[in-house]
Coordinates of C-alpha atoms and ligand atoms in Angstrom, one line a residue:
X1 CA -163.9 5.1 146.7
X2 CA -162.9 1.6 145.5
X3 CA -164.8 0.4 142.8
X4 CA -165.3 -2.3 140.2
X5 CA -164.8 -1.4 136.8
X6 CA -166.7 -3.0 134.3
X7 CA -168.5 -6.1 135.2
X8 CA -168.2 -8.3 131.8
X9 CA -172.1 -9.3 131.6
X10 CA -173.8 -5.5 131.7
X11 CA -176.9 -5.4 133.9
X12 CA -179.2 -4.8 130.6
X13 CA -178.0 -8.0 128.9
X14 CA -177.4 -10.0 132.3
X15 CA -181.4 -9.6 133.6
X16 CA -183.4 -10.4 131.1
X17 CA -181.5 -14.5 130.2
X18 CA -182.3 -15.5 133.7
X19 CA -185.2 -17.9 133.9
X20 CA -186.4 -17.3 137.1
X21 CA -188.3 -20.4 137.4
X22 CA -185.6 -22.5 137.3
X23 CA -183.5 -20.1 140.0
X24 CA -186.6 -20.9 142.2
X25 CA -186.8 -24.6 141.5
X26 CA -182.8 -25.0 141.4
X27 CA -182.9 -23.0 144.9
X28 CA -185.4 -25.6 146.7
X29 CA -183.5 -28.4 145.3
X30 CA -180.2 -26.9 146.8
X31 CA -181.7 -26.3 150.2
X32 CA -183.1 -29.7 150.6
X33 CA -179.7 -31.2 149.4
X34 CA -178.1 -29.1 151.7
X35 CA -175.6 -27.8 149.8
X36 CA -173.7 -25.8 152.3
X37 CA -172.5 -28.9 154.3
X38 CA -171.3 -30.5 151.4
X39 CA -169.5 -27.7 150.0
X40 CA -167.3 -27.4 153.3
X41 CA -166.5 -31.0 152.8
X42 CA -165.4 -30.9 149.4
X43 CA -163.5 -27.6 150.0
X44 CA -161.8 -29.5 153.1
X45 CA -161.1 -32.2 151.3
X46 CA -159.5 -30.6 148.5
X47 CA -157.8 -28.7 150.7
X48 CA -156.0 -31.2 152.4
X49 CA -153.2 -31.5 150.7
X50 CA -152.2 -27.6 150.5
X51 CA -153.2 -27.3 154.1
X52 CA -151.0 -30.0 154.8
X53 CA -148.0 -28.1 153.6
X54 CA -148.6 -24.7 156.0
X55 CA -149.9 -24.9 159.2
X56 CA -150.6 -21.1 159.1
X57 CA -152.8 -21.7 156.0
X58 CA -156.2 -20.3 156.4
X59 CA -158.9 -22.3 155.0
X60 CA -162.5 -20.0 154.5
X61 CA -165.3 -22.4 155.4
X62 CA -168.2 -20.9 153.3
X63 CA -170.9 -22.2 154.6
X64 CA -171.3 -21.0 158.7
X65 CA -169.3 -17.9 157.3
X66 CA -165.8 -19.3 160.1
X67 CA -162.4 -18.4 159.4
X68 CA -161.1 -21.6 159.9
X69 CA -157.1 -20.6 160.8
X70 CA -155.6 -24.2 160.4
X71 CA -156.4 -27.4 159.0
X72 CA -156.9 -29.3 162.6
X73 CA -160.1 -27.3 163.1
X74 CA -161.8 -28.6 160.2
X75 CA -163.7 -31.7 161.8
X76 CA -167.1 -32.6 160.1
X77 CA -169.3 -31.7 163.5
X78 CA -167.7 -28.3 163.4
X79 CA -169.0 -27.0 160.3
X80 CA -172.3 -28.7 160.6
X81 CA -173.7 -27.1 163.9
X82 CA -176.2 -25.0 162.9
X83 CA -175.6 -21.5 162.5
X84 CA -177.8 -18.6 162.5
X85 CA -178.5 -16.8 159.3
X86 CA -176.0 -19.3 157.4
X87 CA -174.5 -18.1 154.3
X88 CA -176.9 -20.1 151.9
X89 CA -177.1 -20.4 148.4
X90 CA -180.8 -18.6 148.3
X91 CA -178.5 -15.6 149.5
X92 CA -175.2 -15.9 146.9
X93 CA -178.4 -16.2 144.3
X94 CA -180.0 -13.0 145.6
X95 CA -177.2 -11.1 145.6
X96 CA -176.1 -12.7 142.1
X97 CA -178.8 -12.4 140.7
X98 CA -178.9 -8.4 141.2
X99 CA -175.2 -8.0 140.4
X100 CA -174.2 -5.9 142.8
X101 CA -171.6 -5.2 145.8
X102 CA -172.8 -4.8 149.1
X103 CA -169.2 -3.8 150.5
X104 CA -165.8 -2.3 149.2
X105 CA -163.2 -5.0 149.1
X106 CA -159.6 -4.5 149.1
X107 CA -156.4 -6.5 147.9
X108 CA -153.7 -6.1 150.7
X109 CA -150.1 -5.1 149.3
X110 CA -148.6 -7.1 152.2
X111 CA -150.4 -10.7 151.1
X112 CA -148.8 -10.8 147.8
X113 CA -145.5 -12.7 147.2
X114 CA -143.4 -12.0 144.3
X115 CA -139.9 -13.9 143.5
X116 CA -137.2 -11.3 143.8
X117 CA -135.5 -12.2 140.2
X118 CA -138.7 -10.4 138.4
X119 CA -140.1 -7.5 138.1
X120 CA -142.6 -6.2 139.9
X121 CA -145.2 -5.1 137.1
X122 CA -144.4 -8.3 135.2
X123 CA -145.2 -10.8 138.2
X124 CA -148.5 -12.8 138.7
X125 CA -150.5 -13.6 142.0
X126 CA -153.9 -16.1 141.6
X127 CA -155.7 -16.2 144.7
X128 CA -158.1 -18.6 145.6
X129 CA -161.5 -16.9 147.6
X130 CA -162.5 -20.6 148.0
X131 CA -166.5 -19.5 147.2
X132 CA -166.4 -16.7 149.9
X133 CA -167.5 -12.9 148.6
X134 CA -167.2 -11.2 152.2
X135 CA -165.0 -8.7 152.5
X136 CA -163.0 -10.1 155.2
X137 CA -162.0 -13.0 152.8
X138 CA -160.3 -11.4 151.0
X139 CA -157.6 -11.8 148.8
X140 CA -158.1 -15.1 149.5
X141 CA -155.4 -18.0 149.9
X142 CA -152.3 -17.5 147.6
X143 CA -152.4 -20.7 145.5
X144 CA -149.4 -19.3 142.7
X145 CA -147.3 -16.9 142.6
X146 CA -144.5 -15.6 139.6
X147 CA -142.7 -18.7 138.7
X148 CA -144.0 -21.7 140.8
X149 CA -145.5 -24.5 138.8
X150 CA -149.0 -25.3 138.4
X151 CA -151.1 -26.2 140.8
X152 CA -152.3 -30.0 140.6
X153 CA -156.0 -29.4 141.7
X154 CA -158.1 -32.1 139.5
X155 CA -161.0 -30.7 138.1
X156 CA -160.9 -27.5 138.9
X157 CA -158.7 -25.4 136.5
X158 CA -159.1 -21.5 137.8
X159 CA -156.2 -21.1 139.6
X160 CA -154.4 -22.1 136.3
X161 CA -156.0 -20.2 133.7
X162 CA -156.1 -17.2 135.7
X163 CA -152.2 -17.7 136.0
X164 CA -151.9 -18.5 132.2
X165 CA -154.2 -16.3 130.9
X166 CA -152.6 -13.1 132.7
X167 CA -149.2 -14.2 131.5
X168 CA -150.4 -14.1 127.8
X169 CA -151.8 -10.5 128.3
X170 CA -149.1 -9.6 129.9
X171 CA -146.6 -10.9 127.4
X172 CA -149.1 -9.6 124.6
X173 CA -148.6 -5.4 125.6
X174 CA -144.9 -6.2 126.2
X175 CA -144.1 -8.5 122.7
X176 CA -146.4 -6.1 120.5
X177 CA -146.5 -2.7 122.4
X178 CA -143.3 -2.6 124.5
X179 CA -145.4 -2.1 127.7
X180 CA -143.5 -3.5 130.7
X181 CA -145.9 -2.3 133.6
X182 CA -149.4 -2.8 132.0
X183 CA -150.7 -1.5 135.3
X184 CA -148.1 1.3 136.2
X185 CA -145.0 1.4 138.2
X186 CA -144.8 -1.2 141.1
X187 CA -148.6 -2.4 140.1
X188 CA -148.0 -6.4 140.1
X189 CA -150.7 -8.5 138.1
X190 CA -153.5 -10.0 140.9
X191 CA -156.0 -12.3 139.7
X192 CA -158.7 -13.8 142.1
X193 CA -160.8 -16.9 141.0
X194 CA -164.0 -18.9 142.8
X195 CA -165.7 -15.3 144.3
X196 CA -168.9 -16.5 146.0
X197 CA -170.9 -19.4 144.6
X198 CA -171.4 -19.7 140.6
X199 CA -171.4 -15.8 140.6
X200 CA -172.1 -15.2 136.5
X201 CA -169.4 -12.5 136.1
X202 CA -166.1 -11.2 136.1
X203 CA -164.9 -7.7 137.1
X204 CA -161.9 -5.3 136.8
X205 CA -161.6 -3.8 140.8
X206 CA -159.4 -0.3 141.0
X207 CA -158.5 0.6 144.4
X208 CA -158.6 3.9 146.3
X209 CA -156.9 6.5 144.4
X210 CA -154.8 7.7 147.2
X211 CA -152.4 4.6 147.7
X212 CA -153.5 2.7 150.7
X213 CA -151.4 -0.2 150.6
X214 CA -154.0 -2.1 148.4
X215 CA -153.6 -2.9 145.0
X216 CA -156.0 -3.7 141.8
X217 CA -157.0 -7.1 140.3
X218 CA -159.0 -8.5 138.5
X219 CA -161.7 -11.1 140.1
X220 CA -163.7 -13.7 138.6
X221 CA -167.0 -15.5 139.7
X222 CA -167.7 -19.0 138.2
X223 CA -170.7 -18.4 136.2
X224 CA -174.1 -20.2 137.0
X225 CA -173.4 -23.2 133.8
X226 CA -170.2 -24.4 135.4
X227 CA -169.4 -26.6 138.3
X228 CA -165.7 -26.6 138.9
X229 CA -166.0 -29.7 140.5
X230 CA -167.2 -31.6 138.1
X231 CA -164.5 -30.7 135.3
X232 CA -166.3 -27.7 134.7
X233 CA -169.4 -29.5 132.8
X234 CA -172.2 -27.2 131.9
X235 CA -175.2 -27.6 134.2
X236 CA -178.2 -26.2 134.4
X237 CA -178.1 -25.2 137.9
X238 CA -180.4 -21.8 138.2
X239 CA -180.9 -21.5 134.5
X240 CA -178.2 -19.2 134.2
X241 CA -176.3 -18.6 130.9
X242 CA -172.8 -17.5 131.4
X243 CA -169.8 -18.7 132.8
X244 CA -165.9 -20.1 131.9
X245 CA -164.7 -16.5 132.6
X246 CA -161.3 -17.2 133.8
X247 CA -161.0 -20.0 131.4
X248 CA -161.6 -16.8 128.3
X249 CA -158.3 -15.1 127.2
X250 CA -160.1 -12.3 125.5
X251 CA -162.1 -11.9 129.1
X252 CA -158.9 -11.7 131.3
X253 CA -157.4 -9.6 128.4
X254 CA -160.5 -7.3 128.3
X255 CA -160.4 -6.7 132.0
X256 CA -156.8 -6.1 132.5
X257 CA -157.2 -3.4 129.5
X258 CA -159.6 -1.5 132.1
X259 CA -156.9 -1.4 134.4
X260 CA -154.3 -0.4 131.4
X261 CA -156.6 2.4 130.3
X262 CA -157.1 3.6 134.0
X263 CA -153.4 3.8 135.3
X264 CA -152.9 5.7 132.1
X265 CA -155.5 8.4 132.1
X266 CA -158.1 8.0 134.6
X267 CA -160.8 8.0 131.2
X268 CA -164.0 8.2 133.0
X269 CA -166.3 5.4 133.2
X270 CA -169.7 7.3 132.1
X271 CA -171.4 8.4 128.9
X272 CA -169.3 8.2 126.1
X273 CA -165.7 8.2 128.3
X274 CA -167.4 4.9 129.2
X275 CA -168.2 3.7 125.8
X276 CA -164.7 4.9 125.2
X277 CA -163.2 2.5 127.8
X278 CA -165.5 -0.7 127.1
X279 CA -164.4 -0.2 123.2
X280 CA -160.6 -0.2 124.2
X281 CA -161.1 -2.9 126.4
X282 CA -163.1 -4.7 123.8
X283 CA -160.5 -4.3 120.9
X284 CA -157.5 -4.7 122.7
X285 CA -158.8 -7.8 124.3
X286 CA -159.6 -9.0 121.2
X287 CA -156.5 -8.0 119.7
X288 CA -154.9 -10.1 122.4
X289 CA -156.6 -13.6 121.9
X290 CA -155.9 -13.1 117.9
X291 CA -152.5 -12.8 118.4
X292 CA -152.5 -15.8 121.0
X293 CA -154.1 -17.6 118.5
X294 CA -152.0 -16.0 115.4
X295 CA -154.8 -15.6 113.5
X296 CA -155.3 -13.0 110.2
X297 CA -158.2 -10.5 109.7
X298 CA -160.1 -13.0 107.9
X299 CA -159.5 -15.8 110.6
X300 CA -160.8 -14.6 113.4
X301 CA -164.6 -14.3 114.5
X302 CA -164.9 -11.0 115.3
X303 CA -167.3 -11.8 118.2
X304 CA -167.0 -11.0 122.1
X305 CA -167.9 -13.0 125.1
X306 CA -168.5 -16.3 122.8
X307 CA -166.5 -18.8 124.7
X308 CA -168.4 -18.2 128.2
X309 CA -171.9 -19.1 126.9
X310 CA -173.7 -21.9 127.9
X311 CA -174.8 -24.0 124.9
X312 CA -178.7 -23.7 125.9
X313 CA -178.0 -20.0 125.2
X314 CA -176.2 -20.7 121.8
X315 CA -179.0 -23.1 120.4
X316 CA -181.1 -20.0 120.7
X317 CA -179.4 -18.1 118.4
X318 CA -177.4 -16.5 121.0
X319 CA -174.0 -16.5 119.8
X320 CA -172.0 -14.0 121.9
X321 CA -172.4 -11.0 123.7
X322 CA -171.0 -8.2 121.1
X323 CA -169.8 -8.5 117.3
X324 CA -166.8 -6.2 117.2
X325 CA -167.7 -7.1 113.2
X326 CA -171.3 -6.5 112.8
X327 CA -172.5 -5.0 116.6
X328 CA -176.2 -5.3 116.7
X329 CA -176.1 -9.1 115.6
X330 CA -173.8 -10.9 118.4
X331 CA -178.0 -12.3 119.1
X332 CA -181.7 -12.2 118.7
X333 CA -183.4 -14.3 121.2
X334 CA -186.7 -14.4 120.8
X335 CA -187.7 -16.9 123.9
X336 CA -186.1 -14.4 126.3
X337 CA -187.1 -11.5 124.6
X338 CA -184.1 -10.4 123.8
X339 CA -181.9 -9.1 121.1
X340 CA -178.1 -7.1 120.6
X341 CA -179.4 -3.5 120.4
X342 CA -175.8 -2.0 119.6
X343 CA -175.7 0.6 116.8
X344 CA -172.7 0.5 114.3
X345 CA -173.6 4.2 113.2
X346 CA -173.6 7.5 114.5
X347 CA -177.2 8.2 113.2
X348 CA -179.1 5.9 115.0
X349 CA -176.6 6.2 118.7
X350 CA -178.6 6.2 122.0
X351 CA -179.3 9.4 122.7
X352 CA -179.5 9.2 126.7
X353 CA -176.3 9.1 128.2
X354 CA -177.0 9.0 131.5
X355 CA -178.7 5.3 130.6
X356 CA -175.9 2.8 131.5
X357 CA -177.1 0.9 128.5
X358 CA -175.9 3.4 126.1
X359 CA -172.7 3.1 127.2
X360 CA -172.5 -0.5 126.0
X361 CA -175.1 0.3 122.7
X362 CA -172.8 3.2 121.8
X363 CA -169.4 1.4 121.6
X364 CA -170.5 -0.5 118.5
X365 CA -169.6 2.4 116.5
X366 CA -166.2 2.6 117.5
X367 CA -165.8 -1.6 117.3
X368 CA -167.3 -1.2 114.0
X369 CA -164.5 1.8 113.6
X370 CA -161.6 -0.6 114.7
X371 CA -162.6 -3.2 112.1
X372 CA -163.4 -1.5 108.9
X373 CA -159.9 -0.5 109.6
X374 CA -158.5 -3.8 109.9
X375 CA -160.5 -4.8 106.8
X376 CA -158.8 -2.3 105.1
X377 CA -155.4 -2.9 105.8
X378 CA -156.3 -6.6 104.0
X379 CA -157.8 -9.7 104.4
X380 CA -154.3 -11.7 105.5
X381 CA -153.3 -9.0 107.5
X382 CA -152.8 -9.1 111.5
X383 CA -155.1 -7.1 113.5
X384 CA -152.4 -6.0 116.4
X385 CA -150.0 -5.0 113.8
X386 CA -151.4 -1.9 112.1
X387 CA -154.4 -1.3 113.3
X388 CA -153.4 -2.0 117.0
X389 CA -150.3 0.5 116.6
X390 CA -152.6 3.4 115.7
X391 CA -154.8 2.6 118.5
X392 CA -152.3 2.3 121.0
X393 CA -150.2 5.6 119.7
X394 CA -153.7 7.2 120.1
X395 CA -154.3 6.0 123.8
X396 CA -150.7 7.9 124.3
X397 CA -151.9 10.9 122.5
X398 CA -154.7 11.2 124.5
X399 CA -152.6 10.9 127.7
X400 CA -150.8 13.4 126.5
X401 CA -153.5 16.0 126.2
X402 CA -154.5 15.1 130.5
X403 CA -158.2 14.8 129.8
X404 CA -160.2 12.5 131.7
X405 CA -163.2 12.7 129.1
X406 CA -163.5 11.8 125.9
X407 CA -166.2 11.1 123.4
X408 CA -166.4 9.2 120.0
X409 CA -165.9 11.8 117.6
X410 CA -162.7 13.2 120.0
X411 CA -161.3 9.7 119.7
X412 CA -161.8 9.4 115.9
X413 CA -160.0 12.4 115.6
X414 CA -156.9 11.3 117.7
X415 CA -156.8 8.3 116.1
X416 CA -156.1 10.1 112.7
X417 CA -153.7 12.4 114.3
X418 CA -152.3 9.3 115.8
X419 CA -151.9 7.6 112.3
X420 CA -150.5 10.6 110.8
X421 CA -147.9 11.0 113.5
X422 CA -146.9 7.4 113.0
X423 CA -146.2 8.5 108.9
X424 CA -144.9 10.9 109.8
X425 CA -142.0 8.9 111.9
X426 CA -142.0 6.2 109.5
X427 CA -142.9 3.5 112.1
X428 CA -144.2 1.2 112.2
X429 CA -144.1 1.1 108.7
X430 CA -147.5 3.1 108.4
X431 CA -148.1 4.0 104.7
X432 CA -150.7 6.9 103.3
X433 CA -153.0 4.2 102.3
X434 CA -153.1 3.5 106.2
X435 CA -154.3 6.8 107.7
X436 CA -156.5 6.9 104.5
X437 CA -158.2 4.0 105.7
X438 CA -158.8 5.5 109.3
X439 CA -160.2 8.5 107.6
X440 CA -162.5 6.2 105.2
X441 CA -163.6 3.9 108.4
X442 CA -164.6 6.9 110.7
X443 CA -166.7 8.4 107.9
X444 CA -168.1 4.9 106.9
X445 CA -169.5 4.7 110.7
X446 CA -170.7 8.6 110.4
X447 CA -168.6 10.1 112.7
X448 CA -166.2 11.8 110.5
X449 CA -167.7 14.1 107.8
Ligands
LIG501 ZN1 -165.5 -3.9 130.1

């Protein structure tokens, strides 16, 4: 069964920062505007010149829920007859708003297009879903594929980020971890941008596990704050919080870790296997964006999820969604209610596993793991170097031993066996004083005795 792996806002943070009287009043204000009209003509429109180019071009008109298979049909009376049970924006809320999937999706094999001079598992594919979230949509229209240049769309930077973005992961597990095919063998690197209207998340999808001629990718909503047509200005359309997903390195990096970590070992996505996967994901995603950006152990900010929240949300003392740093402090909102209830010890860990929560409460301890350890190692040092090597040596240990579960302490472990291994080989350059500090860090957390 197809699935989405890890949407980025978990349900238990997501529910509680919507203000549902402004959904309501932003939703009445929508429907009188009719929206739906005037988001065929501005897809249309910025269309044109694309459409222009390939008569076979479909264009997805949104609104009366048409495939529309070439630009001719697009004629203003067309998409404004009324049609029963349009696809409104009360609906992309609803649905939104509860943060689900109604239908499995899939990414067809046969619609990608790669340039024959690079490999596979190192090529990019952005899609466009042009606002639609029906199955039948998708993967979308191709907008860019390995190599082509970027696509001049003004105002509306998705299609290039998501390019960008997967390019730096991509070159980030090759440069620092000699990992050529992040996703396995003959696994290409899909990204999807503009699924449904402002939908206020981003998600990892994994295909059927029998090979079906579909392939995973990661898929981004815009987030209620942003309107990509107005250069992606934050608005305060339904109240919502979050958004700039694509436009977040450690976002894209965090979701195509999920997909790493799954064409590796298949680690299960509940209790602590979970916590397992949304720490790696986490870490490694962070990891990424530092070494984008270059920056030391004591440059970066430690924090998760800070550069897709709305300002409104920030002013309240909101300042990300996880500290990797200090979890339990990422925010503390007392208008909403709200505040970061991850534990950065094993004595106080949420006990019920079968809560989804836990899964994200739980990881603190192992992000609070990952950093002691980079703290260690010293304040000008480089997160990916060290500490990322006994990580990712771990990840391959754990391969090795075929298990599909794994909690915190069996990670701790295998991440000293992992560091001791590395001495043991004399690369890369791992010292005494280095699997020391694993040791030290585990125990710090309470996880090791
Ligand atoms: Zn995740």
């Amino acid at each position: 069964m197809a699935q989405p792996l890890c949407f980025f806002i978990p349900d238990h943070i997501f529910t509680p920062t919507i203000n549902r009287n402004a959904v309501a009043n932003k939703v009445e204000e929508l429907n009188k505007s009719n929206l739906q009209t005037n988001a065929s003509y501005r897809v249309a429109n910025s269309w044109r010149k694309e459409a222009s180019k390939d008569e076979d071009l479909r264009l997805f008109a949104v609104s009366n829920e048409v495939v529309i298979e070439s630009f001719d049909e697009i004629q203003p009376q067309k998409v404004q007859e009324p049609v029963e049970e349009a696809y409104t924006p009360t609906k992309a809320v609803r649905d939104g708003y509860e943060n689900k999937l109604s239908e499995t999706i899939r990414i067809p094999r046969d619609d990608l297009k790669f340039p024959a001079s690079v490999p596979i598992e190192q090529s990019r594919c952005v899609f466009d879903l042009q606002f639609s979230k029906h199955p039948w949509s998708f993967p979308g229209v191709l907008m860019r594929s390995e190599g082509e240049p970027a696509l001049e769309r003004q105002g509306d930077p998705a299609v290039n980020q998501c390019y960008e973005h997967m390019g730096i992961v991509r070159d980030f597990y090759r440069e620092v971890f000699g990992n050529h095919a992040i996703l396995g063998e003959g696994i290409p690197l899909v990204g999807i941008v503009h699924y449904d209207f402002y939908f206020p998340n981003a998600w990892w999808h994994e295909r059927d596990e029998k090979d079906d001629g579909s392939v995973p990718g990661l898929i981004f909503g815009d987030g209620w704050d942003t309107d990509p047509w107005k250069n992606n200005q934050p608005t305060k359309w339904y109240g919502g919080c979050f958004g700039n997903f694509v436009g977040s390195l450690e976002i894209v990096a965090h979701e195509m870790t999920h997909g790493m970590v799954h064409s590796l070992l298949k680690l299960e996505t509940t209790e602590e296997s979970g916590s397992l996967h949304e720490h790696l994901a986490d870490v490694f995603g962070m990891m990424c964006e530092q070494w984008h950006k270059n920056q030391t152990v004591d440059d970066a900010d430690w924090l998760v999820g800070e550069d897709l929240i709305a300002k409104q949300f920030k002013d309240l003392q909101g300042f990300a969604l996880r500290s990797v740093k200090a979890p339990g402090k990422a925010y503390d909102i007392e208008d909403l209610g709200i505040k970061d209830a991850q534990v950065d010890h094993m004595s106080n860990m949420m006990q019920d596993k079968r809560d989804v929560k836990s899964i994200y409460v739980n990881m603190g301890i192992m992000n609070k793991a990952f950093y002691l350890v980079a703290q260690a190692m010293g304040k000008k040092s480089k997160s990916w170097e060290k500490p990322g090597k006994i990580w990712y040596a771990a990840l391959q240990k754990l391969r090795t031993l075929g298990s599909s579960k794994c909690g915190i302490t069996g990670w701790a472990t295998i991440t000293v066996i992992a560091a001791k291994n590395l001495l043991k080989d004399k690369k890369p350059t791992i010292e005494q004083d280095d699997v020391q500090a694993v040791i030290d860090a585990w125990k710090e957390v309470g996880v090791l005795k």
